[in-house]
């Protein structure tokens, strides 16, 4: 079996696995602090962690504690925990939509080349089709993942966009069409594509935020290009951060897919 090898570039700049692991660790710590602030008991075994203890928690343990809490909360628990924050989050997104012009959208591009796993092996993990635990584990700022978008289902979720701000409760469905006016087009180099915009979960307002994922099968693996976009009135930090969010989510999906085939 071909060894797993993953190469990542974000807007043309190379990111190593070690660099991405540091981003992931910082987001795990951030999530643990936020959960504790909201009243969730954050524990390592029988020992409840203080904010100082969280800062002294090593990466693998921080990830395991965070995943365990988010999984135990479940969709109803997570939504209830963030319900007041969600109202503020939706208000902000609607403010970003005032005088929306698609051509002004922030855009960021994450490219990945992988050997050792194929597109059919990776897509179900990436799309949430292998169950809630794996869907939550591929990114530390996933709080709810319901439905498998790669199966043509309408997916419901709650996540932080771009590692910036607070969680947004959303729904969405993959399509093949890109709305007019966005400052990017399908790349003819890639033979398969999947586009999606997100709607607010409460009232289905289209916040004109989403992604185009494009795929090219290759010998013993594949290449993919993920283009993130969001309204131009939203902070640039959202687009800058979500390029890294994609890199974590997609490379973690590839690692899980590789383990599943062994």
GROMACS .gro file of C-alpha atoms in nm:
model
  262
    1UNK     CA    1   0.000   0.000   0.000
    2UNK     CA    2   0.126   0.347  -0.091
    3UNK     CA    3   0.241   0.555   0.206
    4UNK     CA    4   0.036   0.860   0.294
    5UNK     CA    5   0.196   1.186   0.185
    6UNK     CA    6   0.021   1.524   0.195
    7UNK     CA    7   0.147   1.854   0.052
    8UNK     CA    8  -0.040   2.177   0.132
    9UNK     CA    9  -0.017   2.525  -0.017
   10UNK     CA   10  -0.235   2.818   0.087
   11UNK     CA   11  -0.245   3.110  -0.155
   12UNK     CA   12   0.079   2.974  -0.296
   13UNK     CA   13   0.262   2.942   0.037
   14UNK     CA   14   0.368   2.597   0.164
   15UNK     CA   15   0.234   2.483   0.502
   16UNK     CA   16   0.395   2.184   0.673
   17UNK     CA   17   0.211   1.926   0.881
   18UNK     CA   18   0.396   2.054   1.189
   19UNK     CA   19   0.279   2.410   1.124
   20UNK     CA   20  -0.082   2.300   1.080
   21UNK     CA   21  -0.061   2.095   1.401
   22UNK     CA   22   0.032   2.411   1.592
   23UNK     CA   23  -0.271   2.594   1.453
   24UNK     CA   24  -0.490   2.300   1.550
   25UNK     CA   25  -0.350   2.293   1.904
   26UNK     CA   26  -0.415   2.665   1.956
   27UNK     CA   27  -0.773   2.624   1.838
   28UNK     CA   28  -0.826   2.325   2.069
   29UNK     CA   29  -0.709   2.538   2.363
   30UNK     CA   30  -0.933   2.825   2.251
   31UNK     CA   31  -1.235   2.593   2.234
   32UNK     CA   32  -1.166   2.451   2.580
   33UNK     CA   33  -1.144   2.800   2.730
   34UNK     CA   34  -1.468   2.903   2.560
   35UNK     CA   35  -1.652   2.590   2.670
   36UNK     CA   36  -1.539   2.649   3.028
   37UNK     CA   37  -1.648   3.013   3.013
   38UNK     CA   38  -1.993   2.895   2.906
   39UNK     CA   39  -2.022   2.670   3.209
   40UNK     CA   40  -1.916   2.334   3.065
   41UNK     CA   41  -1.713   2.114   3.299
   42UNK     CA   42  -1.371   2.064   3.137
   43UNK     CA   43  -1.200   1.766   3.295
   44UNK     CA   44  -0.901   1.538   3.254
   45UNK     CA   45  -1.037   1.218   3.404
   46UNK     CA   46  -1.169   1.306   3.750
   47UNK     CA   47  -0.976   1.634   3.766
   48UNK     CA   48  -1.167   1.945   3.662
   49UNK     CA   49  -0.936   2.181   3.477
   50UNK     CA   50  -0.897   2.549   3.558
   51UNK     CA   51  -0.814   2.799   3.284
   52UNK     CA   52  -0.450   2.773   3.394
   53UNK     CA   53  -0.466   2.394   3.377
   54UNK     CA   54  -0.600   2.415   3.022
   55UNK     CA   55  -0.298   2.618   2.919
   56UNK     CA   56  -0.074   2.341   3.061
   57UNK     CA   57  -0.258   2.067   2.870
   58UNK     CA   58  -0.053   1.900   2.597
   59UNK     CA   59  -0.178   1.885   2.235
   60UNK     CA   60  -0.303   1.526   2.212
   61UNK     CA   61  -0.480   1.545   2.546
   62UNK     CA   62  -0.633   1.885   2.467
   63UNK     CA   63  -0.769   1.746   2.139
   64UNK     CA   64  -0.912   1.437   2.310
   65UNK     CA   65  -1.080   1.638   2.587
   66UNK     CA   66  -1.226   1.886   2.337
   67UNK     CA   67  -1.359   1.613   2.110
   68UNK     CA   68  -1.511   1.424   2.404
   69UNK     CA   69  -1.696   1.732   2.528
   70UNK     CA   70  -1.827   1.829   2.184
   71UNK     CA   71  -1.940   1.474   2.115
   72UNK     CA   72  -2.114   1.444   2.453
   73UNK     CA   73  -2.293   1.775   2.400
   74UNK     CA   74  -2.451   1.648   2.080
   75UNK     CA   75  -2.636   1.875   1.841
   76UNK     CA   76  -2.908   1.979   2.087
   77UNK     CA   77  -2.660   2.044   2.366
   78UNK     CA   78  -2.428   2.249   2.146
   79UNK     CA   79  -2.711   2.459   2.007
   80UNK     CA   80  -2.850   2.524   2.354
   81UNK     CA   81  -2.504   2.616   2.487
   82UNK     CA   82  -2.446   2.875   2.213
   83UNK     CA   83  -2.805   2.998   2.166
   84UNK     CA   84  -2.740   3.348   2.302
   85UNK     CA   85  -2.408   3.376   2.118
   86UNK     CA   86  -2.581   3.257   1.801
   87UNK     CA   87  -2.820   3.553   1.807
   88UNK     CA   88  -2.525   3.791   1.811
   89UNK     CA   89  -2.346   3.593   1.540
   90UNK     CA   90  -2.647   3.607   1.307
   91UNK     CA   91  -2.683   3.981   1.365
   92UNK     CA   92  -2.323   4.031   1.257
   93UNK     CA   93  -2.359   3.822   0.940
   94UNK     CA   94  -2.668   4.017   0.839
   95UNK     CA   95  -2.475   4.340   0.886
   96UNK     CA   96  -2.204   4.206   0.653
   97UNK     CA   97  -2.474   4.149   0.389
   98UNK     CA   98  -2.580   4.515   0.364
   99UNK     CA   99  -2.514   4.632   0.004
  100UNK     CA  100  -2.363   4.290  -0.074
  101UNK     CA  101  -2.162   4.276  -0.396
  102UNK     CA  102  -2.038   3.930  -0.495
  103UNK     CA  103  -1.742   4.073  -0.686
  104UNK     CA  104  -1.610   4.224  -0.360
  105UNK     CA  105  -1.599   3.888  -0.180
  106UNK     CA  106  -1.291   3.787   0.015
  107UNK     CA  107  -1.137   3.477  -0.143
  108UNK     CA  108  -0.871   3.232  -0.029
  109UNK     CA  109  -0.736   2.921  -0.198
  110UNK     CA  110  -0.608   2.604  -0.033
  111UNK     CA  111  -0.444   2.340  -0.255
  112UNK     CA  112  -0.358   1.987  -0.144
  113UNK     CA  113  -0.179   1.702  -0.321
  114UNK     CA  114  -0.207   1.362  -0.153
  115UNK     CA  115  -0.086   1.011  -0.226
  116UNK     CA  116  -0.203   0.703  -0.035
  117UNK     CA  117  -0.579   0.769  -0.049
  118UNK     CA  118  -0.825   0.827  -0.333
  119UNK     CA  119  -1.113   1.071  -0.381
  120UNK     CA  120  -1.384   0.806  -0.313
  121UNK     CA  121  -1.206   0.703   0.006
  122UNK     CA  122  -1.173   1.062   0.134
  123UNK     CA  123  -1.502   1.229   0.034
  124UNK     CA  124  -1.724   1.041   0.284
  125UNK     CA  125  -1.497   1.143   0.574
  126UNK     CA  126  -1.472   1.501   0.451
  127UNK     CA  127  -1.849   1.525   0.407
  128UNK     CA  128  -1.949   1.381   0.745
  129UNK     CA  129  -2.056   1.044   0.610
  130UNK     CA  130  -1.854   0.840   0.860
  131UNK     CA  131  -2.045   0.957   1.165
  132UNK     CA  132  -2.054   1.244   1.410
  133UNK     CA  133  -1.734   1.162   1.599
  134UNK     CA  134  -1.518   1.173   1.288
  135UNK     CA  135  -1.700   1.480   1.155
  136UNK     CA  136  -1.623   1.662   1.479
  137UNK     CA  137  -1.266   1.532   1.496
  138UNK     CA  138  -1.153   1.670   1.161
  139UNK     CA  139  -1.165   2.027   1.291
  140UNK     CA  140  -1.162   2.150   1.653
  141UNK     CA  141  -1.419   2.420   1.578
  142UNK     CA  142  -1.690   2.188   1.451
  143UNK     CA  143  -1.971   2.176   1.708
  144UNK     CA  144  -2.256   2.023   1.504
  145UNK     CA  145  -2.236   1.815   1.185
  146UNK     CA  146  -2.564   1.652   1.077
  147UNK     CA  147  -2.608   1.490   0.738
  148UNK     CA  148  -2.352   1.396   0.473
  149UNK     CA  149  -2.324   1.670   0.215
  150UNK     CA  150  -2.138   1.443  -0.028
  151UNK     CA  151  -2.448   1.220  -0.046
  152UNK     CA  152  -2.658   1.509  -0.174
  153UNK     CA  153  -2.820   1.565   0.165
  154UNK     CA  154  -2.893   1.901   0.320
  155UNK     CA  155  -2.634   1.934   0.593
  156UNK     CA  156  -2.685   2.120   0.920
  157UNK     CA  157  -2.393   2.234   1.128
  158UNK     CA  158  -2.237   2.477   1.367
  159UNK     CA  159  -1.879   2.589   1.328
  160UNK     CA  160  -1.650   2.888   1.354
  161UNK     CA  161  -1.559   3.035   1.016
  162UNK     CA  162  -1.199   3.125   0.963
  163UNK     CA  163  -1.101   3.061   1.324
  164UNK     CA  164  -1.246   3.406   1.393
  165UNK     CA  165  -1.541   3.516   1.604
  166UNK     CA  166  -1.803   3.274   1.732
  167UNK     CA  167  -1.991   2.968   1.598
  168UNK     CA  168  -2.256   3.008   1.329
  169UNK     CA  169  -2.548   2.764   1.298
  170UNK     CA  170  -2.590   2.691   0.927
  171UNK     CA  171  -2.746   2.469   0.666
  172UNK     CA  172  -2.632   2.398   0.312
  173UNK     CA  173  -2.632   2.163   0.017
  174UNK     CA  174  -2.373   2.092  -0.249
  175UNK     CA  175  -2.443   2.196  -0.610
  176UNK     CA  176  -2.250   2.217  -0.938
  177UNK     CA  177  -2.323   2.581  -1.018
  178UNK     CA  178  -2.138   2.897  -0.911
  179UNK     CA  179  -2.359   3.208  -0.870
  180UNK     CA  180  -2.284   3.493  -1.108
  181UNK     CA  181  -2.048   3.766  -1.000
  182UNK     CA  182  -1.816   3.581  -0.763
  183UNK     CA  183  -1.448   3.659  -0.835
  184UNK     CA  184  -1.351   3.302  -0.932
  185UNK     CA  185  -1.456   3.035  -1.178
  186UNK     CA  186  -1.421   2.660  -1.210
  187UNK     CA  187  -1.064   2.558  -1.282
  188UNK     CA  188  -1.063   2.345  -1.601
  189UNK     CA  189  -0.759   2.157  -1.471
  190UNK     CA  190  -0.982   1.978  -1.217
  191UNK     CA  191  -1.235   1.725  -1.348
  192UNK     CA  192  -1.475   1.709  -1.051
  193UNK     CA  193  -1.619   1.995  -0.846
  194UNK     CA  194  -1.856   2.059  -0.558
  195UNK     CA  195  -1.989   2.407  -0.474
  196UNK     CA  196  -2.192   2.520  -0.177
  197UNK     CA  197  -2.317   2.838  -0.009
  198UNK     CA  198  -2.434   2.844   0.352
  199UNK     CA  199  -2.766   2.964   0.491
  200UNK     CA  200  -2.833   3.072   0.847
  201UNK     CA  201  -2.996   2.783   1.029
  202UNK     CA  202  -3.266   2.995   1.192
  203UNK     CA  203  -3.425   3.160   0.887
  204UNK     CA  204  -3.224   3.033   0.586
  205UNK     CA  205  -3.075   3.373   0.504
  206UNK     CA  206  -2.805   3.319   0.241
  207UNK     CA  207  -2.493   3.476   0.393
  208UNK     CA  208  -2.299   3.431   0.066
  209UNK     CA  209  -2.026   3.235   0.235
  210UNK     CA  210  -1.909   2.899   0.108
  211UNK     CA  211  -1.660   2.704  -0.095
  212UNK     CA  212  -1.577   2.546  -0.426
  213UNK     CA  213  -1.397   2.214  -0.380
  214UNK     CA  214  -1.236   2.081  -0.698
  215UNK     CA  215  -1.070   1.742  -0.749
  216UNK     CA  216  -0.826   1.578  -0.989
  217UNK     CA  217  -0.768   1.201  -0.965
  218UNK     CA  218  -0.403   1.102  -0.993
  219UNK     CA  219  -0.202   0.782  -0.967
  220UNK     CA  220  -0.218   0.657  -0.605
  221UNK     CA  221  -0.394   0.974  -0.490
  222UNK     CA  222  -0.539   1.306  -0.602
  223UNK     CA  223  -0.507   1.682  -0.599
  224UNK     CA  224  -0.773   1.921  -0.476
  225UNK     CA  225  -0.832   2.294  -0.473
  226UNK     CA  226  -1.062   2.457  -0.218
  227UNK     CA  227  -1.169   2.816  -0.277
  228UNK     CA  228  -1.330   2.987   0.022
  229UNK     CA  229  -1.536   3.304  -0.016
  230UNK     CA  230  -1.733   3.537   0.210
  231UNK     CA  231  -1.883   3.889   0.184
  232UNK     CA  232  -1.639   4.174   0.139
  233UNK     CA  233  -1.781   4.355   0.441
  234UNK     CA  234  -1.688   4.062   0.667
  235UNK     CA  235  -1.345   4.085   0.833
  236UNK     CA  236  -1.055   3.978   0.613
  237UNK     CA  237  -0.944   3.759   0.905
  238UNK     CA  238  -1.233   3.521   0.834
  239UNK     CA  239  -1.105   3.440   0.487
  240UNK     CA  240  -0.744   3.431   0.603
  241UNK     CA  241  -0.831   3.189   0.881
  242UNK     CA  242  -1.067   2.966   0.686
  243UNK     CA  243  -0.794   2.879   0.439
  244UNK     CA  244  -0.617   2.718   0.735
  245UNK     CA  245  -0.946   2.574   0.864
  246UNK     CA  246  -0.983   2.399   0.527
  247UNK     CA  247  -0.626   2.271   0.541
  248UNK     CA  248  -0.687   2.116   0.885
  249UNK     CA  249  -1.027   1.973   0.795
  250UNK     CA  250  -0.915   1.824   0.465
  251UNK     CA  251  -0.580   1.682   0.573
  252UNK     CA  252  -0.739   1.531   0.885
  253UNK     CA  253  -1.003   1.372   0.660
  254UNK     CA  254  -0.727   1.223   0.446
  255UNK     CA  255  -0.549   1.084   0.752
  256UNK     CA  256  -0.870   0.920   0.877
  257UNK     CA  257  -0.944   0.779   0.531
  258UNK     CA  258  -0.594   0.631   0.519
  259UNK     CA  259  -0.641   0.461   0.857
  260UNK     CA  260  -0.980   0.324   0.753
  261UNK     CA  261  -0.834   0.145   0.452
  262UNK     CA  262  -0.561  -0.035   0.650
   0.00000   0.00000   0.00000
